[in-house]
Amino acid sequence: MKQDKAEILEQLELIFQDTFTEINHTFSIDMARDDIEEWDSLSHIRLLTAIEAGFGVQFDLDEITNMNNVATIVDLLSEKLQ
């Protein structure tokens, strides 16, 4: 299913809210791993599992290791959902 980046960002925000109990910044495309204290290796796996389930996609190892900010995640999802 094709989604534009705004729709992806909107759905991604809900996944971030479900994954992290505290987000110190307003959710935006500029948010990075350093902005969320809880975003450690375990929560990274939980986040990616939720994203894969939510969007019906799968990421490879290279993609997973490079997904350290919202912009990268949105770009990858946009490519996969075309």
PDB file of N, CA and C in Angstrom:
ATOM      1  N   MET A   1       0.836  -1.172   0.000  1.00  0.00           N
ATOM      2  CA  MET A   1       0.000   0.000   0.000  1.00  0.00           C
ATOM      3  C   MET A   1       0.886   1.242   0.000  1.00  0.00           C
ATOM      4  N   LYS A   2       0.691   2.094  -0.961  1.00  0.00           N
ATOM      5  CA  LYS A   2       1.489   3.304  -1.079  1.00  0.00           C
ATOM      6  C   LYS A   2       0.989   4.354  -0.091  1.00  0.00           C
ATOM      7  N   GLN A   3       1.928   4.937   0.656  1.00  0.00           N
ATOM      8  CA  GLN A   3       1.606   6.009   1.592  1.00  0.00           C
ATOM      9  C   GLN A   3       2.588   7.137   1.366  1.00  0.00           C
ATOM     10  N   ASP A   4       2.117   8.376   1.503  1.00  0.00           N
ATOM     11  CA  ASP A   4       3.069   9.469   1.403  1.00  0.00           C
ATOM     12  C   ASP A   4       3.775   9.647   2.747  1.00  0.00           C
ATOM     13  N   LYS A   5       4.818  10.464   2.739  1.00  0.00           N
ATOM     14  CA  LYS A   5       5.646  10.607   3.940  1.00  0.00           C
ATOM     15  C   LYS A   5       4.873  11.187   5.121  1.00  0.00           C
ATOM     16  N   ALA A   6       3.912  12.052   4.876  1.00  0.00           N
ATOM     17  CA  ALA A   6       3.107  12.612   5.968  1.00  0.00           C
ATOM     18  C   ALA A   6       2.273  11.530   6.637  1.00  0.00           C
ATOM     19  N   GLU A   7       1.698  10.628   5.843  1.00  0.00           N
ATOM     20  CA  GLU A   7       0.910   9.521   6.401  1.00  0.00           C
ATOM     21  C   GLU A   7       1.809   8.567   7.172  1.00  0.00           C
ATOM     22  N   ILE A   8       2.994   8.304   6.628  1.00  0.00           N
ATOM     23  CA  ILE A   8       3.948   7.426   7.317  1.00  0.00           C
ATOM     24  C   ILE A   8       4.345   8.052   8.647  1.00  0.00           C
ATOM     25  N   LEU A   9       4.644   9.339   8.647  1.00  0.00           N
ATOM     26  CA  LEU A   9       5.058  10.030   9.873  1.00  0.00           C
ATOM     27  C   LEU A   9       3.948   9.988  10.924  1.00  0.00           C
ATOM     28  N   GLU A  10       2.717  10.151  10.490  1.00  0.00           N
ATOM     29  CA  GLU A  10       1.575  10.128  11.409  1.00  0.00           C
ATOM     30  C   GLU A  10       1.440   8.746  12.060  1.00  0.00           C
ATOM     31  N   GLN A  11       1.534   7.698  11.259  1.00  0.00           N
ATOM     32  CA  GLN A  11       1.439   6.331  11.800  1.00  0.00           C
ATOM     33  C   GLN A  11       2.648   6.002  12.667  1.00  0.00           C
ATOM     34  N   LEU A  12       3.797   6.497  12.262  1.00  0.00           N
ATOM     35  CA  LEU A  12       5.031   6.260  13.015  1.00  0.00           C
ATOM     36  C   LEU A  12       4.967   6.923  14.391  1.00  0.00           C
ATOM     37  N   GLU A  13       4.356   8.070  14.478  1.00  0.00           N
ATOM     38  CA  GLU A  13       4.224   8.754  15.768  1.00  0.00           C
ATOM     39  C   GLU A  13       3.461   7.886  16.762  1.00  0.00           C
ATOM     40  N   LEU A  14       2.403   7.234  16.304  1.00  0.00           N
ATOM     41  CA  LEU A  14       1.629   6.358  17.187  1.00  0.00           C
ATOM     42  C   LEU A  14       2.480   5.189  17.675  1.00  0.00           C
ATOM     43  N   ILE A  15       3.299   4.646  16.797  1.00  0.00           N
ATOM     44  CA  ILE A  15       4.176   3.533  17.177  1.00  0.00           C
ATOM     45  C   ILE A  15       5.217   4.007  18.190  1.00  0.00           C
ATOM     46  N   PHE A  16       5.777   5.177  17.978  1.00  0.00           N
ATOM     47  CA  PHE A  16       6.736   5.728  18.950  1.00  0.00           C
ATOM     48  C   PHE A  16       6.063   5.940  20.301  1.00  0.00           C
ATOM     49  N   GLN A  17       4.843   6.453  20.306  1.00  0.00           N
ATOM     50  CA  GLN A  17       4.129   6.692  21.563  1.00  0.00           C
ATOM     51  C   GLN A  17       3.843   5.386  22.290  1.00  0.00           C
ATOM     52  N   ASP A  18       3.576   4.321  21.550  1.00  0.00           N
ATOM     53  CA  ASP A  18       3.339   3.012  22.175  1.00  0.00           C
ATOM     54  C   ASP A  18       4.636   2.385  22.676  1.00  0.00           C
ATOM     55  N   THR A  19       5.745   2.677  22.033  1.00  0.00           N
ATOM     56  CA  THR A  19       7.019   2.047  22.371  1.00  0.00           C
ATOM     57  C   THR A  19       7.733   2.759  23.517  1.00  0.00           C
ATOM     58  N   PHE A  20       7.683   4.067  23.532  1.00  0.00           N
ATOM     59  CA  PHE A  20       8.417   4.837  24.530  1.00  0.00           C
ATOM     60  C   PHE A  20       7.448   5.537  25.474  1.00  0.00           C
ATOM     61  N   THR A  21       7.715   5.434  26.770  1.00  0.00           N
ATOM     62  CA  THR A  21       6.823   6.065  27.746  1.00  0.00           C
ATOM     63  C   THR A  21       7.074   7.553  27.851  1.00  0.00           C
ATOM     64  N   GLU A  22       8.306   7.974  27.602  1.00  0.00           N
ATOM     65  CA  GLU A  22       8.620   9.398  27.700  1.00  0.00           C
ATOM     66  C   GLU A  22       9.399   9.856  26.475  1.00  0.00           C
ATOM     67  N   ILE A  23       8.819  10.793  25.774  1.00  0.00           N
ATOM     68  CA  ILE A  23       9.528  11.433  24.673  1.00  0.00           C
ATOM     69  C   ILE A  23       9.681  12.890  25.073  1.00  0.00           C
ATOM     70  N   ASN A  24      10.920  13.332  25.240  1.00  0.00           N
ATOM     71  CA  ASN A  24      11.191  14.672  25.760  1.00  0.00           C
ATOM     72  C   ASN A  24      10.960  15.785  24.744  1.00  0.00           C
ATOM     73  N   HIS A  25      10.883  15.436  23.487  1.00  0.00           N
ATOM     74  CA  HIS A  25      10.687  16.430  22.441  1.00  0.00           C
ATOM     75  C   HIS A  25       9.371  16.140  21.732  1.00  0.00           C
ATOM     76  N   THR A  26       8.855  17.145  21.098  1.00  0.00           N
ATOM     77  CA  THR A  26       7.691  16.934  20.260  1.00  0.00           C
ATOM     78  C   THR A  26       8.100  16.027  19.110  1.00  0.00           C
ATOM     79  N   PHE A  27       7.287  15.013  18.856  1.00  0.00           N
ATOM     80  CA  PHE A  27       7.619  14.073  17.793  1.00  0.00           C
ATOM     81  C   PHE A  27       7.709  14.817  16.467  1.00  0.00           C
ATOM     82  N   SER A  28       8.795  14.593  15.755  1.00  0.00           N
ATOM     83  CA  SER A  28       8.965  15.222  14.444  1.00  0.00           C
ATOM     84  C   SER A  28       9.930  14.388  13.608  1.00  0.00           C
ATOM     85  N   ILE A  29      10.020  14.735  12.358  1.00  0.00           N
ATOM     86  CA  ILE A  29      10.922  14.034  11.454  1.00  0.00           C
ATOM     87  C   ILE A  29      12.383  14.284  11.822  1.00  0.00           C
ATOM     88  N   ASP A  30      12.647  15.334  12.601  1.00  0.00           N
ATOM     89  CA  ASP A  30      14.009  15.665  13.013  1.00  0.00           C
ATOM     90  C   ASP A  30      14.462  14.903  14.257  1.00  0.00           C
ATOM     91  N   MET A  31      13.575  14.140  14.860  1.00  0.00           N
ATOM     92  CA  MET A  31      13.909  13.427  16.085  1.00  0.00           C
ATOM     93  C   MET A  31      14.914  12.309  15.798  1.00  0.00           C
ATOM     94  N   ALA A  32      15.875  12.175  16.723  1.00  0.00           N
ATOM     95  CA  ALA A  32      16.908  11.149  16.582  1.00  0.00           C
ATOM     96  C   ALA A  32      16.995  10.315  17.858  1.00  0.00           C
ATOM     97  N   ARG A  33      17.749   9.245  17.758  1.00  0.00           N
ATOM     98  CA  ARG A  33      17.890   8.319  18.878  1.00  0.00           C
ATOM     99  C   ARG A  33      18.366   9.033  20.145  1.00  0.00           C
ATOM    100  N   ASP A  34      19.248   9.999  20.012  1.00  0.00           N
ATOM    101  CA  ASP A  34      19.767  10.729  21.167  1.00  0.00           C
ATOM    102  C   ASP A  34      18.704  11.572  21.868  1.00  0.00           C
ATOM    103  N   ASP A  35      17.607  11.852  21.193  1.00  0.00           N
ATOM    104  CA  ASP A  35      16.540  12.668  21.779  1.00  0.00           C
ATOM    105  C   ASP A  35      15.637  11.875  22.725  1.00  0.00           C
ATOM    106  N   ILE A  36      15.735  10.556  22.679  1.00  0.00           N
ATOM    107  CA  ILE A  36      14.869   9.709  23.507  1.00  0.00           C
ATOM    108  C   ILE A  36      15.758   8.846  24.398  1.00  0.00           C
ATOM    109  N   GLU A  37      15.742   9.144  25.671  1.00  0.00           N
ATOM    110  CA  GLU A  37      16.612   8.442  26.613  1.00  0.00           C
ATOM    111  C   GLU A  37      16.361   6.933  26.611  1.00  0.00           C
ATOM    112  N   GLU A  38      15.108   6.545  26.449  1.00  0.00           N
ATOM    113  CA  GLU A  38      14.742   5.124  26.477  1.00  0.00           C
ATOM    114  C   GLU A  38      15.187   4.356  25.234  1.00  0.00           C
ATOM    115  N   TRP A  39      15.616   5.039  24.208  1.00  0.00           N
ATOM    116  CA  TRP A  39      15.909   4.396  22.925  1.00  0.00           C
ATOM    117  C   TRP A  39      17.255   3.681  23.001  1.00  0.00           C
ATOM    118  N   ASP A  40      17.269   2.563  23.729  1.00  0.00           N
ATOM    119  CA  ASP A  40      18.466   1.735  23.833  1.00  0.00           C
ATOM    120  C   ASP A  40      18.340   0.564  22.854  1.00  0.00           C
ATOM    121  N   SER A  41      19.265  -0.374  22.926  1.00  0.00           N
ATOM    122  CA  SER A  41      19.262  -1.472  21.948  1.00  0.00           C
ATOM    123  C   SER A  41      18.012  -2.346  22.062  1.00  0.00           C
ATOM    124  N   LEU A  42      17.539  -2.586  23.278  1.00  0.00           N
ATOM    125  CA  LEU A  42      16.335  -3.406  23.456  1.00  0.00           C
ATOM    126  C   LEU A  42      15.095  -2.689  22.915  1.00  0.00           C
ATOM    127  N   SER A  43      14.955  -1.429  23.252  1.00  0.00           N
ATOM    128  CA  SER A  43      13.786  -0.698  22.762  1.00  0.00           C
ATOM    129  C   SER A  43      13.881  -0.466  21.250  1.00  0.00           C
ATOM    130  N   HIS A  44      15.096  -0.430  20.717  1.00  0.00           N
ATOM    131  CA  HIS A  44      15.263  -0.315  19.258  1.00  0.00           C
ATOM    132  C   HIS A  44      14.647  -1.540  18.567  1.00  0.00           C
ATOM    133  N   ILE A  45      14.892  -2.708  19.131  1.00  0.00           N
ATOM    134  CA  ILE A  45      14.308  -3.930  18.562  1.00  0.00           C
ATOM    135  C   ILE A  45      12.786  -3.910  18.708  1.00  0.00           C
ATOM    136  N   ARG A  46      12.288  -3.490  19.875  1.00  0.00           N
ATOM    137  CA  ARG A  46      10.836  -3.393  20.068  1.00  0.00           C
ATOM    138  C   ARG A  46      10.222  -2.407  19.077  1.00  0.00           C
ATOM    139  N   LEU A  47      10.893  -1.273  18.885  1.00  0.00           N
ATOM    140  CA  LEU A  47      10.403  -0.265  17.947  1.00  0.00           C
ATOM    141  C   LEU A  47      10.347  -0.822  16.526  1.00  0.00           C
ATOM    142  N   LEU A  48      11.424  -1.460  16.105  1.00  0.00           N
ATOM    143  CA  LEU A  48      11.462  -1.973  14.730  1.00  0.00           C
ATOM    144  C   LEU A  48      10.472  -3.105  14.520  1.00  0.00           C
ATOM    145  N   THR A  49      10.283  -3.933  15.529  1.00  0.00           N
ATOM    146  CA  THR A  49       9.283  -4.999  15.435  1.00  0.00           C
ATOM    147  C   THR A  49       7.882  -4.391  15.282  1.00  0.00           C
ATOM    148  N   ALA A  50       7.605  -3.349  16.042  1.00  0.00           N
ATOM    149  CA  ALA A  50       6.306  -2.678  15.944  1.00  0.00           C
ATOM    150  C   ALA A  50       6.134  -2.005  14.579  1.00  0.00           C
ATOM    151  N   ILE A  51       7.202  -1.407  14.074  1.00  0.00           N
ATOM    152  CA  ILE A  51       7.134  -0.758  12.755  1.00  0.00           C
ATOM    153  C   ILE A  51       6.886  -1.810  11.672  1.00  0.00           C
ATOM    154  N   GLU A  52       7.623  -2.920  11.740  1.00  0.00           N
ATOM    155  CA  GLU A  52       7.427  -3.985  10.747  1.00  0.00           C
ATOM    156  C   GLU A  52       5.987  -4.498  10.778  1.00  0.00           C
ATOM    157  N   ALA A  53       5.460  -4.718  11.969  1.00  0.00           N
ATOM    158  CA  ALA A  53       4.084  -5.207  12.094  1.00  0.00           C
ATOM    159  C   ALA A  53       3.082  -4.147  11.638  1.00  0.00           C
ATOM    160  N   GLY A  54       3.319  -2.913  12.009  1.00  0.00           N
ATOM    161  CA  GLY A  54       2.386  -1.836  11.684  1.00  0.00           C
ATOM    162  C   GLY A  54       2.304  -1.520  10.206  1.00  0.00           C
ATOM    163  N   PHE A  55       3.440  -1.632   9.527  1.00  0.00           N
ATOM    164  CA  PHE A  55       3.481  -1.281   8.107  1.00  0.00           C
ATOM    165  C   PHE A  55       3.533  -2.504   7.192  1.00  0.00           C
ATOM    166  N   GLY A  56       3.671  -3.701   7.765  1.00  0.00           N
ATOM    167  CA  GLY A  56       3.725  -4.907   6.945  1.00  0.00           C
ATOM    168  C   GLY A  56       4.982  -4.995   6.101  1.00  0.00           C
ATOM    169  N   VAL A  57       6.108  -4.572   6.663  1.00  0.00           N
ATOM    170  CA  VAL A  57       7.392  -4.610   5.956  1.00  0.00           C
ATOM    171  C   VAL A  57       8.413  -5.369   6.808  1.00  0.00           C
ATOM    172  N   GLN A  58       9.548  -5.668   6.189  1.00  0.00           N
ATOM    173  CA  GLN A  58      10.664  -6.266   6.924  1.00  0.00           C
ATOM    174  C   GLN A  58      11.929  -5.505   6.575  1.00  0.00           C
ATOM    175  N   PHE A  59      12.787  -5.344   7.575  1.00  0.00           N
ATOM    176  CA  PHE A  59      14.053  -4.647   7.378  1.00  0.00           C
ATOM    177  C   PHE A  59      15.194  -5.634   7.416  1.00  0.00           C
ATOM    178  N   ASP A  60      16.243  -5.361   6.612  1.00  0.00           N
ATOM    179  CA  ASP A  60      17.434  -6.197   6.699  1.00  0.00           C
ATOM    180  C   ASP A  60      18.387  -5.603   7.736  1.00  0.00           C
ATOM    181  N   LEU A  61      19.459  -6.325   8.021  1.00  0.00           N
ATOM    182  CA  LEU A  61      20.375  -5.928   9.089  1.00  0.00           C
ATOM    183  C   LEU A  61      20.995  -4.553   8.849  1.00  0.00           C
ATOM    184  N   ASP A  62      21.398  -4.274   7.617  1.00  0.00           N
ATOM    185  CA  ASP A  62      21.979  -2.959   7.312  1.00  0.00           C
ATOM    186  C   ASP A  62      20.981  -1.836   7.581  1.00  0.00           C
ATOM    187  N   GLU A  63      19.734  -2.056   7.191  1.00  0.00           N
ATOM    188  CA  GLU A  63      18.709  -1.037   7.431  1.00  0.00           C
ATOM    189  C   GLU A  63      18.499  -0.831   8.935  1.00  0.00           C
ATOM    190  N   ILE A  64      18.446  -1.928   9.672  1.00  0.00           N
ATOM    191  CA  ILE A  64      18.205  -1.851  11.117  1.00  0.00           C
ATOM    192  C   ILE A  64      19.303  -1.067  11.815  1.00  0.00           C
ATOM    193  N   THR A  65      20.535  -1.299  11.434  1.00  0.00           N
ATOM    194  CA  THR A  65      21.642  -0.610  12.107  1.00  0.00           C
ATOM    195  C   THR A  65      21.713   0.874  11.753  1.00  0.00           C
ATOM    196  N   ASN A  66      21.135   1.248  10.619  1.00  0.00           N
ATOM    197  CA  ASN A  66      21.169   2.658  10.207  1.00  0.00           C
ATOM    198  C   ASN A  66      19.929   3.448  10.621  1.00  0.00           C
ATOM    199  N   MET A  67      18.975   2.807  11.249  1.00  0.00           N
ATOM    200  CA  MET A  67      17.726   3.479  11.595  1.00  0.00           C
ATOM    201  C   MET A  67      17.834   4.148  12.961  1.00  0.00           C
ATOM    202  N   ASN A  68      18.534   5.248  13.018  1.00  0.00           N
ATOM    203  CA  ASN A  68      18.763   5.951  14.279  1.00  0.00           C
ATOM    204  C   ASN A  68      18.068   7.304  14.355  1.00  0.00           C
ATOM    205  N   ASN A  69      17.217   7.570  13.405  1.00  0.00           N
ATOM    206  CA  ASN A  69      16.430   8.807  13.456  1.00  0.00           C
ATOM    207  C   ASN A  69      15.149   8.624  12.649  1.00  0.00           C
ATOM    208  N   VAL A  70      14.209   9.481  12.912  1.00  0.00           N
ATOM    209  CA  VAL A  70      12.887   9.358  12.291  1.00  0.00           C
ATOM    210  C   VAL A  70      12.969   9.567  10.782  1.00  0.00           C
ATOM    211  N   ALA A  71      13.783  10.499  10.331  1.00  0.00           N
ATOM    212  CA  ALA A  71      13.879  10.775   8.894  1.00  0.00           C
ATOM    213  C   ALA A  71      14.329   9.537   8.118  1.00  0.00           C
ATOM    214  N   THR A  72      15.308   8.830   8.636  1.00  0.00           N
ATOM    215  CA  THR A  72      15.785   7.620   7.967  1.00  0.00           C
ATOM    216  C   THR A  72      14.689   6.556   7.927  1.00  0.00           C
ATOM    217  N   ILE A  73      13.974   6.414   9.036  1.00  0.00           N
ATOM    218  CA  ILE A  73      12.887   5.427   9.082  1.00  0.00           C
ATOM    219  C   ILE A  73      11.795   5.785   8.073  1.00  0.00           C
ATOM    220  N   VAL A  74      11.430   7.053   8.006  1.00  0.00           N
ATOM    221  CA  VAL A  74      10.396   7.480   7.053  1.00  0.00           C
ATOM    222  C   VAL A  74      10.859   7.226   5.620  1.00  0.00           C
ATOM    223  N   ASP A  75      12.109   7.560   5.313  1.00  0.00           N
ATOM    224  CA  ASP A  75      12.637   7.325   3.956  1.00  0.00           C
ATOM    225  C   ASP A  75      12.618   5.842   3.596  1.00  0.00           C
ATOM    226  N   LEU A  76      13.054   4.993   4.520  1.00  0.00           N
ATOM    227  CA  LEU A  76      13.056   3.548   4.253  1.00  0.00           C
ATOM    228  C   LEU A  76      11.634   3.029   4.046  1.00  0.00           C
ATOM    229  N   LEU A  77      10.716   3.468   4.909  1.00  0.00           N
ATOM    230  CA  LEU A  77       9.327   3.024   4.764  1.00  0.00           C
ATOM    231  C   LEU A  77       8.726   3.523   3.452  1.00  0.00           C
ATOM    232  N   SER A  78       9.043   4.741   3.079  1.00  0.00           N
ATOM    233  CA  SER A  78       8.526   5.287   1.827  1.00  0.00           C
ATOM    234  C   SER A  78       8.991   4.453   0.641  1.00  0.00           C
ATOM    235  N   GLU A  79      10.260   4.041   0.665  1.00  0.00           N
ATOM    236  CA  GLU A  79      10.783   3.188  -0.406  1.00  0.00           C
ATOM    237  C   GLU A  79      10.095   1.829  -0.417  1.00  0.00           C
ATOM    238  N   LYS A  80       9.898   1.236   0.760  1.00  0.00           N
ATOM    239  CA  LYS A  80       9.317  -0.108   0.847  1.00  0.00           C
ATOM    240  C   LYS A  80       7.823  -0.132   0.518  1.00  0.00           C
ATOM    241  N   LEU A  81       7.142   0.970   0.727  1.00  0.00           N
ATOM    242  CA  LEU A  81       5.694   0.997   0.532  1.00  0.00           C
ATOM    243  C   LEU A  81       5.289   1.448  -0.872  1.00  0.00           C
ATOM    244  N   GLN A  82       6.254   1.657  -1.760  1.00  0.00           N
ATOM    245  CA  GLN A  82       5.907   2.065  -3.134  1.00  0.00           C
ATOM    246  C   GLN A  82       5.536   0.883  -3.968  1.00  0.00           C
TER     247      GLN A  82
END
